[in-house]
Short mmCIF file of C-alpha atoms in Angstrom, two decimals:
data_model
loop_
_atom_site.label_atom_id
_atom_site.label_comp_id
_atom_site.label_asym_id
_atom_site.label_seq_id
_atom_site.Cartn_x
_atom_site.Cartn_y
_atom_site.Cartn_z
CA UNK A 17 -76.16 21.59 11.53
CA UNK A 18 -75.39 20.85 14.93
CA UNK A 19 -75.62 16.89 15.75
CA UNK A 20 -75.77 15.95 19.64
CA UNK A 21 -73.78 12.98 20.88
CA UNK A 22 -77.06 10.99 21.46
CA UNK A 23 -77.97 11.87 17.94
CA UNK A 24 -74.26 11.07 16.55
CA UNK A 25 -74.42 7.67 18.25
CA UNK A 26 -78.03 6.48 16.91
CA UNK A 27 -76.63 7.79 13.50
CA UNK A 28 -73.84 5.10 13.87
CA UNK A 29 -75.74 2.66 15.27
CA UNK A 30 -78.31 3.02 12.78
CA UNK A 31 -75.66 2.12 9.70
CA UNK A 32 -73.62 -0.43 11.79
CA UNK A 33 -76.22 -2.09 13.85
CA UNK A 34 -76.02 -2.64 17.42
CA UNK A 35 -72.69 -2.79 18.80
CA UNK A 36 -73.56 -6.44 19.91
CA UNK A 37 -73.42 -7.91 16.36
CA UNK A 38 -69.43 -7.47 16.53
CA UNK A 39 -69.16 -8.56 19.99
CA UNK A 40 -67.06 -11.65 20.41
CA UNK A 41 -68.62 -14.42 21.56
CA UNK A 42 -67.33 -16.27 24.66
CA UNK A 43 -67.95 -19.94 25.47
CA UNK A 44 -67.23 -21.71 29.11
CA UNK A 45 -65.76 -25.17 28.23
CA UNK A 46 -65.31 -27.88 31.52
CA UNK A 47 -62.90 -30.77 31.17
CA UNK A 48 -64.30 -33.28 32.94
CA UNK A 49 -63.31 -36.76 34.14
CA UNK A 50 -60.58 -39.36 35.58
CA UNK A 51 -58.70 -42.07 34.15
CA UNK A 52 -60.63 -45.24 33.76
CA UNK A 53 -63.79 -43.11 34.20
CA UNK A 54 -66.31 -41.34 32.68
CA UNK A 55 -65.38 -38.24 30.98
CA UNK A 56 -66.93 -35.20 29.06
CA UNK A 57 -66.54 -31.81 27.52
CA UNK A 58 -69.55 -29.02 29.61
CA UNK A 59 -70.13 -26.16 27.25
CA UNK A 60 -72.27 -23.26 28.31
CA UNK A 61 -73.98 -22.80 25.05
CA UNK A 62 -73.39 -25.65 21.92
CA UNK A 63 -74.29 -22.84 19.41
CA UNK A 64 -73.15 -19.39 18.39
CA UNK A 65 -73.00 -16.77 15.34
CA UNK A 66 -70.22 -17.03 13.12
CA UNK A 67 -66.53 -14.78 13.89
CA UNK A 68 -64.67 -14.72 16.78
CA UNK A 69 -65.43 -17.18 19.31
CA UNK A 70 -62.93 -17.52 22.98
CA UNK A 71 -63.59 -20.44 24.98
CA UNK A 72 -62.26 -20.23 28.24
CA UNK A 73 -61.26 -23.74 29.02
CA UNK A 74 -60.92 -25.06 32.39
CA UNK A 75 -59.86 -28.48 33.58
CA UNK A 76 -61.78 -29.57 36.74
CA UNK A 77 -60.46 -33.31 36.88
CA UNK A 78 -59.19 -33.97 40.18
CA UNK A 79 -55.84 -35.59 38.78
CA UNK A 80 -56.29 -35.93 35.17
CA UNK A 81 -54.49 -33.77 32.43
CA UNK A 82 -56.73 -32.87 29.86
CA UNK A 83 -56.78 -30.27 26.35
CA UNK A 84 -59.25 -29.07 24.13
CA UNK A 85 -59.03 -28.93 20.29
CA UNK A 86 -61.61 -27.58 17.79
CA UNK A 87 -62.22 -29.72 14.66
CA UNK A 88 -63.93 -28.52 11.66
CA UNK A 89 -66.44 -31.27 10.36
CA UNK A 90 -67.07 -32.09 6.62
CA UNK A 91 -70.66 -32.26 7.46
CA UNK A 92 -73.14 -31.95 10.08
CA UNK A 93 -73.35 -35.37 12.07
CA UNK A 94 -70.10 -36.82 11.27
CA UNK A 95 -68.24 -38.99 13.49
CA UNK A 96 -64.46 -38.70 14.14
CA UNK A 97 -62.89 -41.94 13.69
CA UNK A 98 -60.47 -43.08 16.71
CA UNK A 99 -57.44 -45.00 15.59
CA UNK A 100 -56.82 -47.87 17.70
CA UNK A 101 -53.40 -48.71 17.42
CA UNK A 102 -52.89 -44.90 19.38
CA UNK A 103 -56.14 -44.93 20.68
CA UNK A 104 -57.11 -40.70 19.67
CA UNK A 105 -57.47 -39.20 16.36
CA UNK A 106 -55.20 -38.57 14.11
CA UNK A 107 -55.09 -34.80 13.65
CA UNK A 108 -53.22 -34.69 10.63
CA UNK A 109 -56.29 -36.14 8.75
CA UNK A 110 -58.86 -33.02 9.89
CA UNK A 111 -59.11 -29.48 10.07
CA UNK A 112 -58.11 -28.68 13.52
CA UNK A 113 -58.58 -24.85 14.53
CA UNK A 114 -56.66 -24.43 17.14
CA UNK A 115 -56.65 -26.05 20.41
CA UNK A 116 -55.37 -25.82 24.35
CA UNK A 117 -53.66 -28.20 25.31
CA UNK A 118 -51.11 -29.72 28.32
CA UNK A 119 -54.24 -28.81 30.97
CA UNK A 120 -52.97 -30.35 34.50
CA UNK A 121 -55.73 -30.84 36.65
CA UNK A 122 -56.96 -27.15 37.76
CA UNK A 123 -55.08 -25.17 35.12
CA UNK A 124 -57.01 -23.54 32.78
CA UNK A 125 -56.66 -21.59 29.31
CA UNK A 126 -58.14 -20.16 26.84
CA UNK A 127 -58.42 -19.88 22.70
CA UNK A 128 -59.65 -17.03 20.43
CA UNK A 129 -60.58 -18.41 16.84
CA UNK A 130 -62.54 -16.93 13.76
CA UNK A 131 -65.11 -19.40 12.90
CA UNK A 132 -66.88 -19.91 10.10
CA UNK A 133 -70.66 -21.34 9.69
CA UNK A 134 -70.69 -25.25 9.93
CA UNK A 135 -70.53 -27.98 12.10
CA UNK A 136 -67.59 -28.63 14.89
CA UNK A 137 -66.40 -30.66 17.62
CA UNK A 138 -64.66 -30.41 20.55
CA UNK A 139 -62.33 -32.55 22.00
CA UNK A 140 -59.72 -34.03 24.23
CA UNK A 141 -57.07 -35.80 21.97
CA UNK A 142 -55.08 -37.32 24.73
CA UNK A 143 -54.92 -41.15 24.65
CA UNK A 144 -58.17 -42.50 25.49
CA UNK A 145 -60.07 -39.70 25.99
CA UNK A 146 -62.52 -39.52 23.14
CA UNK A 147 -62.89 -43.12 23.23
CA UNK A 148 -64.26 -42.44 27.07
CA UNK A 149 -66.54 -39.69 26.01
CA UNK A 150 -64.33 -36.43 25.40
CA UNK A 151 -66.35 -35.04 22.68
CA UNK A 152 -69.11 -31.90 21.93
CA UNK A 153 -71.05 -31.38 19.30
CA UNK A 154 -70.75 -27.18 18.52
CA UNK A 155 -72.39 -25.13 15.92
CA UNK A 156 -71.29 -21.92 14.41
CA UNK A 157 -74.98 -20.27 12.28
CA UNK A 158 -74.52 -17.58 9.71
#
């Protein structure tokens, strides 16, 4: 039986599934702010499946250094506690998955992670930062 390459490739795609279901996913993240301003983490999209997952991380601040680490929550809604004798998190205490960090103003970066279903944040652990609004809620679904 002679298969044709049209009919070789639906036969694959009809066991694997579309060749988009193993596609990484790729999210745009946008440090944003100045020192003894307002600041923020942009994302393109606050929700994706769960795997691999890059976000290409860019720091737009004029003159401020940013980074970007991912934390694994607990639970959905929970709020990272700040400590104020540093004024960040402590790190130590979460489940950090990897991060980019030492961002001058204008440099950007990027980070490749496997993620698992569950809730996440985002942020910028550098002194002050998540007091001054350095954080983003992000969802990985099953």
């Amino acid at each position: 039986m002679k298969f044709s390459k049209l009919a070789a490739a639906a036969a694959v795609l009809a066991v694997l599934g579309p060749a988009s279901a193993f596609a990484a996913e790729t999210v745009s993240v946008q440090l944003v702010g100045e020192r003894g301003g307002q600041m923020a983490i942009k994302l393109d999209k606050t929700e994706v499946p769960a795997g691999e997952v890059t976000f290409q991380v860019a720091n737009v601040a004029a003159n401020t250094p940013h980074e970007m680490v991912v934390i694994k929550l607990d639970k959905p809604g929970e709020t990272l506690k700040v400590d104020p004798a540093k004024n960040r998190v402590d790190e130590k205490k979460l489940m950090s998955m990897g991060e980019v960090s030492d961002l001058k103003a204008g440099q950007s970066g990027k980070l490749t992670v496997n993620l698992k279903p569950g809730a996440y944040q985002l942020i910028c652990n550098i002194k002050g930062h998540v007091a001054a609004g350095m954080v983003a809620t992000f969802t990985v679904k099953a």
